[in-house]
Short mmCIF file of C-alpha atoms in Angstrom, two decimals:
data_model
loop_
_atom_site.label_atom_id
_atom_site.label_comp_id
_atom_site.label_asym_id
_atom_site.label_seq_id
_atom_site.Cartn_x
_atom_site.Cartn_y
_atom_site.Cartn_z
CA MET Z 1 0.11 -0.02 0.08
CA SER Z 2 1.27 3.39 -1.04
CA GLU Z 3 2.42 5.77 1.73
CA LYS Z 4 1.50 8.68 -0.45
CA ARG Z 5 -2.11 7.95 -0.67
CA ASP Z 6 -4.33 11.10 -0.40
CA HIS Z 7 -6.51 10.15 2.62
CA THR Z 8 -9.15 12.63 1.57
CA GLU Z 9 -10.26 10.18 -1.13
CA PRO Z 10 -11.48 6.46 -0.69
CA ALA Z 11 -8.62 3.99 -1.08
CA ALA Z 12 -8.61 2.47 -4.46
CA ASP Z 13 -5.91 -0.20 -3.62
CA MET Z 14 -7.88 -2.01 -0.84
CA ASP Z 15 -9.26 -4.92 -3.06
CA PRO Z 16 -12.29 -6.29 -1.31
CA LEU Z 17 -11.23 -9.70 -2.89
CA SER Z 18 -8.12 -9.67 -0.72
CA LEU Z 19 -10.38 -9.72 2.36
CA ARG Z 20 -12.27 -12.83 1.26
CA ALA Z 21 -11.21 -16.24 1.97
CA ASP Z 22 -9.18 -17.92 -0.79
CA CYS Z 23 -9.03 -21.54 0.31
CA GLU Z 24 -6.66 -22.61 -2.54
CA SER Z 25 -4.05 -20.30 -1.07
CA CYS Z 26 -4.40 -21.63 2.53
CA PHE Z 27 -3.13 -24.64 4.37
CA GLY Z 28 -6.52 -25.52 5.75
CA LEU Z 29 -5.87 -23.51 8.83
CA CYS Z 30 -9.41 -23.00 10.09
CA CYS Z 31 -9.85 -26.77 9.74
CA VAL Z 32 -7.05 -27.35 12.32
CA ALA Z 33 -6.49 -24.15 14.33
CA LEU Z 34 -10.04 -23.87 15.67
CA THR Z 35 -11.82 -25.61 18.45
CA ARG Z 36 -15.17 -27.21 17.43
CA THR Z 37 -17.83 -28.51 19.83
CA VAL Z 38 -20.80 -30.69 18.96
CA SER Z 39 -23.73 -28.58 18.13
CA ALA Z 40 -26.23 -27.61 15.46
CA ASP Z 41 -23.29 -26.11 13.58
CA PHE Z 42 -20.75 -29.04 13.96
CA ALA Z 43 -21.26 -32.85 14.12
CA ILE Z 44 -17.97 -33.45 16.12
CA ASN Z 45 -15.74 -32.29 18.84
CA LYS Z 46 -12.31 -31.10 17.97
CA ASP Z 47 -9.56 -29.40 19.94
CA ALA Z 48 -7.57 -26.56 18.62
CA GLY Z 49 -4.58 -27.81 16.72
CA ASP Z 50 -6.12 -31.06 15.81
CA PRO Z 51 -6.93 -31.41 12.02
CA CYS Z 52 -10.52 -31.98 11.19
CA PRO Z 53 -10.93 -35.75 10.09
CA ASN Z 54 -12.41 -34.28 6.76
CA LEU Z 55 -9.30 -32.35 5.80
CA ARG Z 56 -7.35 -34.04 2.88
CA PRO Z 57 -3.63 -34.26 2.56
CA ASP Z 58 -3.82 -31.48 -0.14
CA TYR Z 59 -5.54 -29.09 2.67
CA ARG Z 60 -8.87 -29.39 1.03
CA CYS Z 61 -12.15 -30.44 2.56
CA GLY Z 62 -13.30 -34.01 1.65
CA ILE Z 63 -16.94 -33.19 1.96
CA HIS Z 64 -16.97 -29.63 0.83
CA ASN Z 65 -20.14 -30.20 -1.22
CA ARG Z 66 -21.96 -32.11 1.61
CA LEU Z 67 -21.01 -30.03 4.64
CA ARG Z 68 -24.69 -29.04 5.64
CA PRO Z 69 -26.09 -32.49 5.22
CA GLN Z 70 -23.19 -33.97 7.23
CA GLY Z 71 -23.76 -31.63 10.05
CA PHE Z 72 -21.12 -29.20 9.35
CA GLN Z 73 -23.28 -26.02 8.83
CA GLY Z 74 -20.82 -23.97 10.82
CA CYS Z 75 -18.07 -24.33 8.23
CA THR Z 76 -20.35 -22.88 5.38
CA VAL Z 77 -20.96 -19.81 7.56
CA TYR Z 78 -17.26 -19.19 8.61
CA ASP Z 79 -15.50 -16.51 6.91
CA CYS Z 80 -11.79 -15.52 7.70
CA PHE Z 81 -11.76 -12.30 5.83
CA GLY Z 82 -8.76 -13.62 3.84
CA ALA Z 83 -6.65 -14.17 7.08
CA GLY Z 84 -5.92 -17.79 6.15
CA GLN Z 85 -3.98 -17.01 2.96
CA LYS Z 86 -2.19 -14.01 4.63
CA VAL Z 87 -0.96 -16.30 7.43
CA SER Z 88 -0.10 -19.21 5.05
CA ARG Z 89 1.61 -17.10 2.17
CA VAL Z 90 2.96 -14.00 3.86
CA THR Z 91 3.41 -14.39 7.68
CA PHE Z 92 4.86 -17.95 7.17
CA GLU Z 93 6.06 -17.49 3.63
CA GLY Z 94 4.35 -20.51 2.13
CA LYS Z 95 5.65 -23.14 4.69
CA SER Z 96 2.74 -25.22 5.89
CA TRP Z 97 2.21 -26.50 9.42
CA ARG Z 98 3.00 -30.02 8.19
CA GLU Z 99 6.29 -28.78 6.51
CA ALA Z 100 7.28 -26.74 9.67
CA PRO Z 101 5.76 -28.61 12.67
CA ASP Z 102 7.84 -26.53 15.00
CA ALA Z 103 6.00 -23.31 13.94
CA ALA Z 104 2.62 -25.01 13.84
CA GLN Z 105 1.24 -23.83 17.29
CA GLN Z 106 2.37 -20.30 16.58
CA MET Z 107 0.59 -20.47 13.20
CA PHE Z 108 -2.53 -21.72 14.65
CA ALA Z 109 -2.45 -18.94 17.43
CA ILE Z 110 -1.90 -16.17 14.83
CA LEU Z 111 -4.94 -17.17 12.72
CA PRO Z 112 -7.68 -15.67 14.74
CA ILE Z 113 -5.48 -12.58 15.55
CA MET Z 114 -5.04 -12.11 11.79
CA ARG Z 115 -8.81 -12.67 11.14
CA GLN Z 116 -9.67 -9.85 13.58
CA LEU Z 117 -7.23 -7.59 11.76
CA HIS Z 118 -8.73 -8.42 8.47
CA GLU Z 119 -12.17 -7.89 9.80
CA LEU Z 120 -11.25 -4.36 10.78
CA LEU Z 121 -9.68 -3.80 7.41
CA TRP Z 122 -13.23 -4.83 5.90
CA TYR Z 123 -14.87 -2.23 7.99
CA LEU Z 124 -12.44 0.57 7.45
CA SER Z 125 -12.32 0.12 3.67
CA GLU Z 126 -16.07 0.29 3.54
CA ALA Z 127 -15.85 3.35 5.78
CA LEU Z 128 -13.68 5.10 3.14
CA THR Z 129 -16.38 4.58 0.48
CA LEU Z 130 -19.04 6.35 2.26
CA ARG Z 131 -19.62 9.89 1.06
CA GLN Z 132 -21.34 10.97 4.38
CA ALA Z 133 -18.15 10.07 6.24
CA ARG Z 134 -15.88 12.23 4.01
CA PRO Z 135 -14.78 14.38 7.05
CA LEU Z 136 -13.24 11.24 8.51
CA HIS Z 137 -11.64 9.85 5.42
CA ARG Z 138 -8.05 11.11 6.25
CA GLU Z 139 -8.23 9.69 9.90
CA ILE Z 140 -9.79 6.28 8.49
CA GLY Z 141 -7.08 5.99 5.86
CA ARG Z 142 -4.44 6.44 8.51
CA VAL Z 143 -6.01 3.86 10.85
CA LEU Z 144 -6.42 1.55 7.86
CA ASP Z 145 -2.87 1.86 6.91
CA LYS Z 146 -1.88 1.19 10.46
CA THR Z 147 -4.00 -1.79 10.49
CA GLU Z 148 -2.52 -3.19 7.31
CA ARG Z 149 0.98 -2.80 8.58
CA LEU Z 150 0.18 -4.77 11.71
CA THR Z 151 -0.90 -7.63 9.46
CA LEU Z 152 2.49 -7.62 7.98
CA ALA Z 153 4.32 -7.96 11.19
CA THR Z 154 6.55 -11.00 12.17
CA PRO Z 155 4.91 -13.95 13.84
CA ASP Z 156 6.45 -13.08 17.16
CA SER Z 157 5.04 -9.60 17.01
CA LEU Z 158 1.64 -10.76 15.98
CA VAL Z 159 1.60 -13.15 18.92
CA GLU Z 160 2.22 -10.33 21.18
CA LEU Z 161 -0.20 -7.79 19.64
CA ASP Z 162 -2.90 -6.34 21.83
CA VAL Z 163 -5.72 -6.79 19.40
CA ALA Z 164 -8.35 -5.58 21.88
CA ALA Z 165 -6.76 -2.28 22.20
CA HIS Z 166 -6.50 -1.87 18.55
CA ARG Z 167 -10.17 -2.77 18.12
CA GLY Z 168 -11.07 -0.28 20.43
CA GLU Z 169 -9.29 2.63 18.49
CA VAL Z 170 -10.95 1.44 15.28
CA ASN Z 171 -14.49 1.00 16.91
CA THR Z 172 -14.41 4.67 18.04
CA LEU Z 173 -13.80 5.58 14.40
CA LEU Z 174 -16.56 3.26 13.09
CA LEU Z 175 -19.00 4.64 15.57
CA ARG Z 176 -18.39 8.09 14.47
CA THR Z 177 -18.61 7.09 10.84
CA SER Z 178 -22.10 5.34 11.47
CA GLU Z 179 -23.35 8.42 13.16
CA LEU Z 180 -22.43 10.65 10.22
CA VAL Z 181 -24.16 8.25 7.65
CA ARG Z 182 -27.25 7.41 9.83
CA GLY Z 183 -28.32 11.05 10.13
CA GLY Z 184 -29.26 13.41 13.10
CA ALA Z 185 -29.30 12.72 16.76
CA ARG Z 186 -32.93 12.75 17.03
CA ARG Z 187 -33.39 10.22 14.14
CA GLN Z 188 -30.67 7.98 15.83
CA LYS Z 189 -32.28 8.12 19.30
CA LYS Z 190 -35.65 6.86 17.78
CA LYS Z 191 -34.08 3.92 16.28
CA GLU Z 192 -31.41 2.91 19.10
CA ARG Z 193 -31.61 -0.81 19.05
CA ARG Z 194 -28.04 -1.44 19.90
CA GLY Z 195 -27.45 -4.97 21.75
CA ALA Z 196 -31.22 -5.53 21.55
CA ASP Z 197 -32.67 -9.08 22.15
CA LEU Z 198 -34.71 -9.61 18.97
CA MET Z 199 -34.48 -13.31 18.75
CA GLY Z 200 -37.53 -14.81 16.97
CA ALA Z 201 -39.04 -11.40 16.66
CA ASP Z 202 -41.75 -10.72 14.12
CA LEU Z 203 -40.10 -7.84 12.08
CA ARG Z 204 -41.89 -8.33 8.84
CA GLY Z 205 -41.96 -5.14 6.77
CA ALA Z 206 -40.38 -3.27 9.76
CA ASP Z 207 -38.73 0.11 9.06
CA LEU Z 208 -35.29 -0.39 10.30
CA SER Z 209 -33.56 2.09 8.13
CA SER Z 210 -30.79 4.07 9.93
CA ALA Z 211 -31.10 2.13 12.93
CA ASN Z 212 -28.30 1.22 15.29
CA LEU Z 213 -28.49 -2.53 15.58
CA ARG Z 214 -24.97 -3.07 16.54
CA GLY Z 215 -24.63 -6.37 18.39
CA ALA Z 216 -28.35 -7.25 18.25
CA TYR Z 217 -29.56 -10.80 18.48
CA LEU Z 218 -31.74 -11.28 15.50
CA ILE Z 219 -31.40 -15.19 15.75
CA GLY Z 220 -34.34 -16.76 14.09
CA ALA Z 221 -36.03 -13.28 13.51
CA ASP Z 222 -38.57 -12.78 10.67
CA LEU Z 223 -37.33 -9.76 8.57
CA ARG Z 224 -39.09 -10.55 5.41
CA GLY Z 225 -39.62 -7.30 3.58
CA ALA Z 226 -37.82 -5.20 6.23
CA ASP Z 227 -36.01 -2.02 5.38
CA LEU Z 228 -32.41 -2.10 6.63
CA ARG Z 229 -30.88 0.56 4.45
CA GLU Z 230 -28.22 2.54 6.19
CA ALA Z 231 -28.80 0.49 9.38
CA ASP Z 232 -25.58 -0.09 11.32
CA LEU Z 233 -25.39 -4.00 11.36
CA ILE Z 234 -21.89 -4.42 12.91
CA GLY Z 235 -21.81 -7.72 15.05
CA VAL Z 236 -25.46 -8.53 14.47
CA ASP Z 237 -26.25 -12.19 14.88
CA PHE Z 238 -28.40 -13.21 11.91
CA ARG Z 239 -28.27 -16.99 12.36
CA ASP Z 240 -31.36 -18.42 10.88
CA ALA Z 241 -33.08 -15.04 10.45
CA ASP Z 242 -35.31 -14.78 7.38
CA LEU Z 243 -34.19 -11.94 5.14
CA GLY Z 244 -36.48 -12.96 2.32
CA GLY Z 245 -37.19 -9.70 0.26
CA ALA Z 246 -35.38 -7.52 2.86
CA ASP Z 247 -33.49 -4.42 1.61
CA LEU Z 248 -29.88 -4.29 3.01
CA THR Z 249 -28.54 -1.93 0.29
CA GLY Z 250 -26.44 0.75 1.95
CA SER Z 251 -26.49 -1.05 5.24
CA LEU Z 252 -23.21 -0.40 7.16
CA PHE Z 253 -20.66 -2.90 8.07
CA LEU Z 254 -22.45 -6.14 7.05
CA THR Z 255 -20.15 -9.09 6.38
CA GLN Z 256 -20.31 -12.29 4.26
CA ALA Z 257 -20.29 -14.38 7.42
CA GLN Z 258 -23.53 -12.65 8.68
CA ILE Z 259 -25.27 -13.12 5.21
CA ASN Z 260 -24.03 -16.98 5.13
CA ALA Z 261 -25.86 -17.56 8.53
CA ALA Z 262 -29.08 -16.14 7.42
CA LYS Z 263 -31.89 -17.23 5.21
CA GLY Z 264 -32.74 -15.24 2.16
CA ASP Z 265 -34.31 -15.44 -1.33
CA SER Z 266 -33.93 -13.90 -4.90
CA GLY Z 267 -35.75 -10.71 -3.59
CA THR Z 268 -33.10 -9.95 -0.80
CA LYS Z 269 -31.23 -6.95 -1.93
CA LEU Z 270 -27.60 -6.94 -0.74
CA PRO Z 271 -24.64 -4.48 -0.76
CA PRO Z 272 -22.52 -4.91 -3.82
CA ARG Z 273 -19.55 -6.19 -1.79
CA LEU Z 274 -21.45 -9.22 -0.70
CA THR Z 275 -22.25 -12.45 -2.45
CA ARG Z 276 -25.75 -14.16 -2.51
CA PRO Z 277 -25.46 -17.57 -1.03
CA THR Z 278 -26.12 -20.35 -3.48
CA ARG Z 279 -28.54 -22.04 -1.23
CA TRP Z 280 -30.94 -19.19 -1.15
#
């Protein structure tokens, strides 16, 4: 990334594709590094550091096309934001945990750290495209550059990184961005639903435009036909929520993992950065 970027303009070189999982360029890290517990999302128990029994020698999933029927719904929802290929190809320079077993535990420890950093890059790069947040673009660009430099740190530095502190700095900036985009204080107060428990709620056709839904629980909620334009959706739990016909265009800080966890149909309107799940 160029150090000479004019931060008054949205970044042109932060390719959203670099913040998407590219399993072909990864050593199956999420299939090894993460703990899995038997649940509706996972059919087996697996400790961190133990390879999933479905992981093949070529680091590909042996049941990729049958994950949901086999009880691995969680695998179809998970998105590393491109952290897997960054750790595999950049941090550890193309040496896998099989080829360098002495580095395996450090590699596994770094994956969730890198994922958090890449998630922050996703939000910051989106913020730089928002016209209403133009007064903050210079500061957003500075923090984006800082975050990207952190992703290029050495393994030892990444393990020691205080990710929570950095998330706090980024989150403050994202909150200010959200306030600018969603409008005046009066309008925001009326639609303040941050952290709300809306599990299973009947929100068919609801006007949630410009609402603050940060961290809200919308598990199993019926949002068919709901208006979620310019709503702040960072951290919303959309598991099994029905987004059929809902309008999420212009919504803030929505991720592919959130969409993957929800239900939808051909009438669901998504931001251009996101991909409609094939099962919808």
